PDB file of C-alpha atoms in Angstrom:
ATOM      1  CA  MET A   1       5.275   9.585 -15.755  1.00 49.00           C
ATOM      2  CA  GLU A   2       6.188  12.708 -17.674  1.00 54.00           C
ATOM      3  CA  GLU A   3       8.513  13.778 -14.837  1.00 56.00           C
ATOM      4  CA  VAL A   4      10.288  10.401 -14.879  1.00 50.00           C
ATOM      5  CA  ASP A   5      10.645  10.624 -18.667  1.00 51.00           C
ATOM      6  CA  LYS A   6      12.472  13.918 -18.199  1.00 54.00           C
ATOM      7  CA  LEU A   7      14.783  12.430 -15.582  1.00 53.00           C
ATOM      8  CA  VAL A   8      15.677   9.147 -17.244  1.00 51.00           C
ATOM      9  CA  PRO A   9      15.469   8.731 -21.006  1.00 48.00           C
ATOM     10  CA  ARG A  10      13.806   5.417 -21.944  1.00 53.00           C
ATOM     11  CA  ARG A  11      16.965   3.902 -23.495  1.00 53.00           C
ATOM     12  CA  ASP A  12      18.915   4.571 -20.299  1.00 58.00           C
ATOM     13  CA  ARG A  13      16.428   3.080 -17.847  1.00 57.00           C
ATOM     14  CA  PRO A  14      17.774   0.265 -15.721  1.00 56.00           C
ATOM     15  CA  ASP A  15      14.820  -2.150 -16.086  1.00 59.00           C
ATOM     16  CA  ALA A  16      16.796  -4.763 -18.019  1.00 61.00           C
ATOM     17  CA  GLY A  17      19.075  -5.277 -15.050  1.00 72.00           C
ATOM     18  CA  ARG A  18      16.313  -5.815 -12.483  1.00 80.00           C
ATOM     19  CA  HIS A  19      14.560  -8.856 -11.104  1.00 86.00           C
ATOM     20  CA  THR A  20      11.934  -9.505  -8.451  1.00 91.00           C
ATOM     21  CA  VAL A  21      12.113 -11.578  -5.298  1.00 95.00           C
ATOM     22  CA  GLU A  22       8.975 -12.687  -3.455  1.00 97.00           C
ATOM     23  CA  LEU A  23       8.711 -11.464   0.137  1.00 98.00           C
ATOM     24  CA  SER A  24       7.673 -13.550   3.108  1.00 97.00           C
ATOM     25  CA  ARG A  25       4.501 -12.496   4.914  1.00 97.00           C
ATOM     26  CA  GLU A  26       6.573 -11.189   7.844  1.00 96.00           C
ATOM     27  CA  GLU A  27       8.902  -9.137   5.651  1.00 97.00           C
ATOM     28  CA  ALA A  28       5.978  -7.772   3.617  1.00 97.00           C
ATOM     29  CA  MET A  29       4.109  -6.665   6.743  1.00 97.00           C
ATOM     30  CA  ALA A  30       7.252  -5.041   8.176  1.00 97.00           C
ATOM     31  CA  LEU A  31       7.762  -3.074   4.960  1.00 98.00           C
ATOM     32  CA  LEU A  32       4.097  -2.069   4.917  1.00 97.00           C
ATOM     33  CA  ALA A  33       4.436  -0.804   8.491  1.00 96.00           C
ATOM     34  CA  SER A  34       7.389   1.370   7.405  1.00 96.00           C
ATOM     35  CA  ALA A  35       5.434   3.154   4.658  1.00 95.00           C
ATOM     36  CA  PRO A  36       3.656   6.418   5.524  1.00 90.00           C
ATOM     37  CA  PHE A  37       0.966   6.054   2.825  1.00 92.00           C
ATOM     38  CA  GLY A  38      -0.722   3.414   0.737  1.00 95.00           C
ATOM     39  CA  ARG A  39      -3.759   2.862  -1.462  1.00 95.00           C
ATOM     40  CA  ILE A  40      -7.043   1.269  -0.465  1.00 93.00           C
ATOM     41  CA  VAL A  41      -8.652  -0.664  -3.309  1.00 92.00           C
ATOM     42  CA  PHE A  42     -12.389  -1.312  -3.202  1.00 88.00           C
ATOM     43  CA  THR A  43     -15.461  -1.647  -5.411  1.00 85.00           C
ATOM     44  CA  SER A  44     -17.585   1.402  -6.128  1.00 81.00           C
ATOM     45  CA  ASN A  45     -20.700   0.996  -8.269  1.00 80.00           C
ATOM     46  CA  ALA A  46     -19.395  -2.394  -9.480  1.00 81.00           C
ATOM     47  CA  LEU A  47     -16.118  -0.815 -10.651  1.00 86.00           C
ATOM     48  CA  PRO A  48     -12.658  -0.921  -9.065  1.00 89.00           C
ATOM     49  CA  ALA A  49     -11.670   2.227  -7.167  1.00 88.00           C
ATOM     50  CA  VAL A  50      -8.379   3.238  -5.544  1.00 90.00           C
ATOM     51  CA  ARG A  51      -7.755   6.027  -3.029  1.00 88.00           C
ATOM     52  CA  PRO A  52      -4.547   7.085  -1.271  1.00 90.00           C
ATOM     53  CA  VAL A  53      -4.654   6.969   2.539  1.00 90.00           C
ATOM     54  CA  ASN A  54      -2.265   6.784   5.456  1.00 89.00           C
ATOM     55  CA  HIS A  55      -2.229   3.789   7.756  1.00 93.00           C
ATOM     56  CA  LEU A  56      -0.969   2.005  10.850  1.00 93.00           C
ATOM     57  CA  VAL A  57      -0.027  -1.659  11.080  1.00 95.00           C
ATOM     58  CA  GLU A  58      -0.879  -3.187  14.434  1.00 93.00           C
ATOM     59  CA  PRO A  59       1.434  -5.768  16.065  1.00 91.00           C
ATOM     60  CA  GLY A  60      -1.112  -8.498  15.245  1.00 90.00           C
ATOM     61  CA  GLY A  61      -1.020  -7.505  11.564  1.00 93.00           C
ATOM     62  CA  SER A  62      -4.263  -5.546  11.192  1.00 95.00           C
ATOM     63  CA  VAL A  63      -4.008  -2.542   8.877  1.00 96.00           C
ATOM     64  CA  ILE A  64      -5.786   0.538  10.206  1.00 94.00           C
ATOM     65  CA  VAL A  65      -6.827   3.419   7.923  1.00 92.00           C
ATOM     66  CA  ARG A  66      -8.846   6.557   8.536  1.00 85.00           C
ATOM     67  CA  THR A  67     -10.615   8.202   5.654  1.00 79.00           C
ATOM     68  CA  SER A  68     -13.899   9.772   4.709  1.00 70.00           C
ATOM     69  CA  LEU A  69     -16.425   7.167   3.672  1.00 60.00           C
ATOM     70  CA  LEU A  70     -16.074   6.600  -0.012  1.00 62.00           C
ATOM     71  CA  PRO A  71     -18.687   5.121  -2.337  1.00 58.00           C
ATOM     72  CA  GLY A  72     -18.298   1.379  -1.899  1.00 57.00           C
ATOM     73  CA  LEU A  73     -16.749   1.722   1.538  1.00 60.00           C
ATOM     74  CA  SER A  74     -19.992   3.283   2.701  1.00 54.00           C
ATOM     75  CA  LEU A  75     -21.318  -0.288   2.665  1.00 53.00           C
ATOM     76  CA  LEU A  76     -19.251  -0.964   5.791  1.00 56.00           C
ATOM     77  CA  ARG A  77     -21.405  -1.585   8.808  1.00 54.00           C
ATOM     78  CA  PRO A  78     -20.388  -2.272  12.413  1.00 54.00           C
ATOM     79  CA  ILE A  79     -21.597  -5.858  12.088  1.00 57.00           C
ATOM     80  CA  GLY A  80     -20.435  -6.556   8.545  1.00 69.00           C
ATOM     81  CA  SER A  81     -17.425  -6.204   6.309  1.00 79.00           C
ATOM     82  CA  VAL A  82     -16.412  -5.865   2.674  1.00 87.00           C
ATOM     83  CA  ILE A  83     -13.345  -7.292   0.987  1.00 91.00           C
ATOM     84  CA  VAL A  84     -10.712  -4.698   0.096  1.00 93.00           C
ATOM     85  CA  ALA A  85      -7.078  -4.620  -0.903  1.00 96.00           C
ATOM     86  CA  TYR A  86      -4.412  -2.329   0.486  1.00 97.00           C
ATOM     87  CA  GLN A  87      -1.185  -1.615  -1.372  1.00 98.00           C
ATOM     88  CA  ALA A  88       1.937   0.355  -0.529  1.00 98.00           C
ATOM     89  CA  ASP A  89       5.353   0.595  -2.108  1.00 97.00           C
ATOM     90  CA  ALA A  90       8.665   2.392  -2.085  1.00 97.00           C
ATOM     91  CA  ILE A  91      10.200   2.320  -5.560  1.00 93.00           C
ATOM     92  CA  ASP A  92      13.004   4.629  -6.622  1.00 91.00           C
ATOM     93  CA  PRO A  93      11.956   6.208  -9.958  1.00 87.00           C
ATOM     94  CA  LEU A  94      15.542   6.588 -11.121  1.00 85.00           C
ATOM     95  CA  GLN A  95      17.060   3.279 -10.051  1.00 85.00           C
ATOM     96  CA  TRP A  96      13.869   1.170 -10.305  1.00 86.00           C
ATOM     97  CA  LEU A  97      14.713  -0.520  -7.019  1.00 92.00           C
ATOM     98  CA  GLY A  98      12.393  -0.975  -4.060  1.00 95.00           C
ATOM     99  CA  TRP A  99       9.435  -3.018  -2.930  1.00 97.00           C
ATOM    100  CA  SER A 100       5.673  -3.376  -3.251  1.00 98.00           C
ATOM    101  CA  VAL A 101       3.224  -5.044  -0.832  1.00 98.00           C
ATOM    102  CA  LEU A 102      -0.440  -5.953  -1.298  1.00 98.00           C
ATOM    103  CA  VAL A 103      -2.766  -7.187   1.444  1.00 98.00           C
ATOM    104  CA  THR A 104      -6.314  -8.362   0.831  1.00 97.00           C
ATOM    105  CA  GLY A 105      -9.011  -9.108   3.361  1.00 96.00           C
ATOM    106  CA  PRO A 106     -12.219  -8.075   5.064  1.00 94.00           C
ATOM    107  CA  ALA A 107     -12.555  -4.439   6.188  1.00 92.00           C
ATOM    108  CA  ARG A 108     -14.905  -3.163   8.872  1.00 89.00           C
ATOM    109  CA  THR A 109     -15.392   0.075  10.750  1.00 86.00           C
ATOM    110  CA  VAL A 110     -14.058   0.377  14.286  1.00 86.00           C
ATOM    111  CA  THR A 111     -16.859   1.148  16.724  1.00 83.00           C
ATOM    112  CA  ALA A 112     -15.437   0.284  20.176  1.00 88.00           C
ATOM    113  CA  PRO A 113     -15.130   3.722  21.857  1.00 87.00           C
ATOM    114  CA  ASP A 114     -11.695   3.144  23.449  1.00 90.00           C
ATOM    115  CA  ALA A 115     -10.167   1.677  20.281  1.00 87.00           C
ATOM    116  CA  LEU A 116     -11.751   4.377  18.153  1.00 83.00           C
ATOM    117  CA  ALA A 117     -10.402   7.180  20.354  1.00 85.00           C
ATOM    118  CA  GLY A 118      -6.917   5.653  20.294  1.00 86.00           C
ATOM    119  CA  TYR A 119      -6.846   5.317  16.519  1.00 84.00           C
ATOM    120  CA  GLU A 120      -8.279   8.799  15.981  1.00 81.00           C
ATOM    121  CA  HIS A 121      -5.488  10.189  18.168  1.00 81.00           C
ATOM    122  CA  ARG A 122      -2.742   8.233  16.360  1.00 86.00           C
ATOM    123  CA  LEU A 123      -3.991   8.496  12.785  1.00 82.00           C
ATOM    124  CA  ASP A 124      -5.135  11.633  10.954  1.00 75.00           C
ATOM    125  CA  ALA A 125      -7.247  11.400   7.817  1.00 70.00           C
ATOM    126  CA  ILE A 126      -5.285  12.887   4.929  1.00 69.00           C
ATOM    127  CA  PHE A 127      -8.426  13.822   2.986  1.00 63.00           C
ATOM    128  CA  GLY A 128     -11.716  15.300   3.987  1.00 59.00           C
ATOM    129  CA  SER A 129     -12.839  16.771   7.226  1.00 57.00           C
ATOM    130  CA  GLY A 130     -15.516  15.953   9.744  1.00 59.00           C
ATOM    131  CA  ASP A 131     -16.576  12.321   9.973  1.00 69.00           C
ATOM    132  CA  ASN A 132     -13.599  10.159   9.044  1.00 76.00           C
ATOM    133  CA  PRO A 133     -14.295   6.635  10.233  1.00 81.00           C
ATOM    134  CA  VAL A 134     -11.521   4.294  11.254  1.00 86.00           C
ATOM    135  CA  ILE A 135     -11.384   1.124   9.174  1.00 90.00           C
ATOM    136  CA  VAL A 136      -9.571  -2.063  10.132  1.00 93.00           C
ATOM    137  CA  ILE A 137      -8.405  -4.445   7.402  1.00 95.00           C
ATOM    138  CA  GLU A 138      -7.603  -8.035   8.392  1.00 96.00           C
ATOM    139  CA  PRO A 139      -4.886  -9.146   5.951  1.00 96.00           C
ATOM    140  CA  THR A 140      -6.027 -12.593   4.848  1.00 97.00           C
ATOM    141  CA  LEU A 141      -3.747 -12.613   1.793  1.00 97.00           C
ATOM    142  CA  VAL A 142      -0.347 -10.920   1.919  1.00 98.00           C
ATOM    143  CA  THR A 143       1.955 -10.739  -1.091  1.00 97.00           C
ATOM    144  CA  GLY A 144       4.998  -8.648  -1.830  1.00 98.00           C
ATOM    145  CA  ILE A 145       7.993  -8.286  -4.066  1.00 97.00           C
ATOM    146  CA  ARG A 146      11.350  -6.621  -3.814  1.00 96.00           C
ATOM    147  CA  LEU A 147      12.834  -5.117  -6.989  1.00 92.00           C
ATOM    148  CA  LEU A 148      16.546  -5.829  -6.970  1.00 91.00           C
ATOM    149  CA  GLU A 149      19.486  -5.216  -9.217  1.00 86.00           C
ATOM    150  CA  ARG A 150      20.355  -8.362 -11.123  1.00 77.00           C
ATOM    151  CA  PRO A 151      23.698  -9.754  -9.964  1.00 73.00           C
ATOM    152  CA  SER A 152      26.398  -9.201 -12.528  1.00 68.00           C
ATOM    153  CA  GLU A 153      27.433 -12.243 -14.552  1.00 65.00           C
ATOM    154  CA  PRO A 154      30.879 -13.599 -13.793  1.00 63.00           C
ATOM    155  CA  ILE A 155      33.340 -12.778 -16.554  1.00 63.00           C
ATOM    156  CA  ALA A 156      34.523 -15.904 -18.399  1.00 64.00           C
ATOM    157  CA  GLN A 157      38.246 -16.256 -18.540  1.00 63.00           C
TER     158      GLN A 157
END
């Protein structure tokens, strides 16, 4: 935030001229697929936790992440799942234009050897080393917004 404050003084920020538009599920998933990184949101010791990770979006809509097991995500078992959220965005800090997408749904570890090998080849873990399980999130709820410049008012004559 300090860096943005240096770039754009508060009085000159463009937020007054912005509005949001809800995204369709299809548009939200396409934007999510275009983002290189996002944030997985989960519960750790009964508290919310957020960690940055990279991801893939499969043609069927599943979100695939690979990360070291984190407290809370360590509850994942091959036969069970936990509910998580996954968020990504692309918002210009100077213009305040862009988009944000949030998916929520059950997450489980990938254990099928062929699928696991494919995901491990296509997706590096950005943190940690060693055992970085592959997690699949089934997006039950998908929401998104686009931050747009408010259309200028017609000038009365």
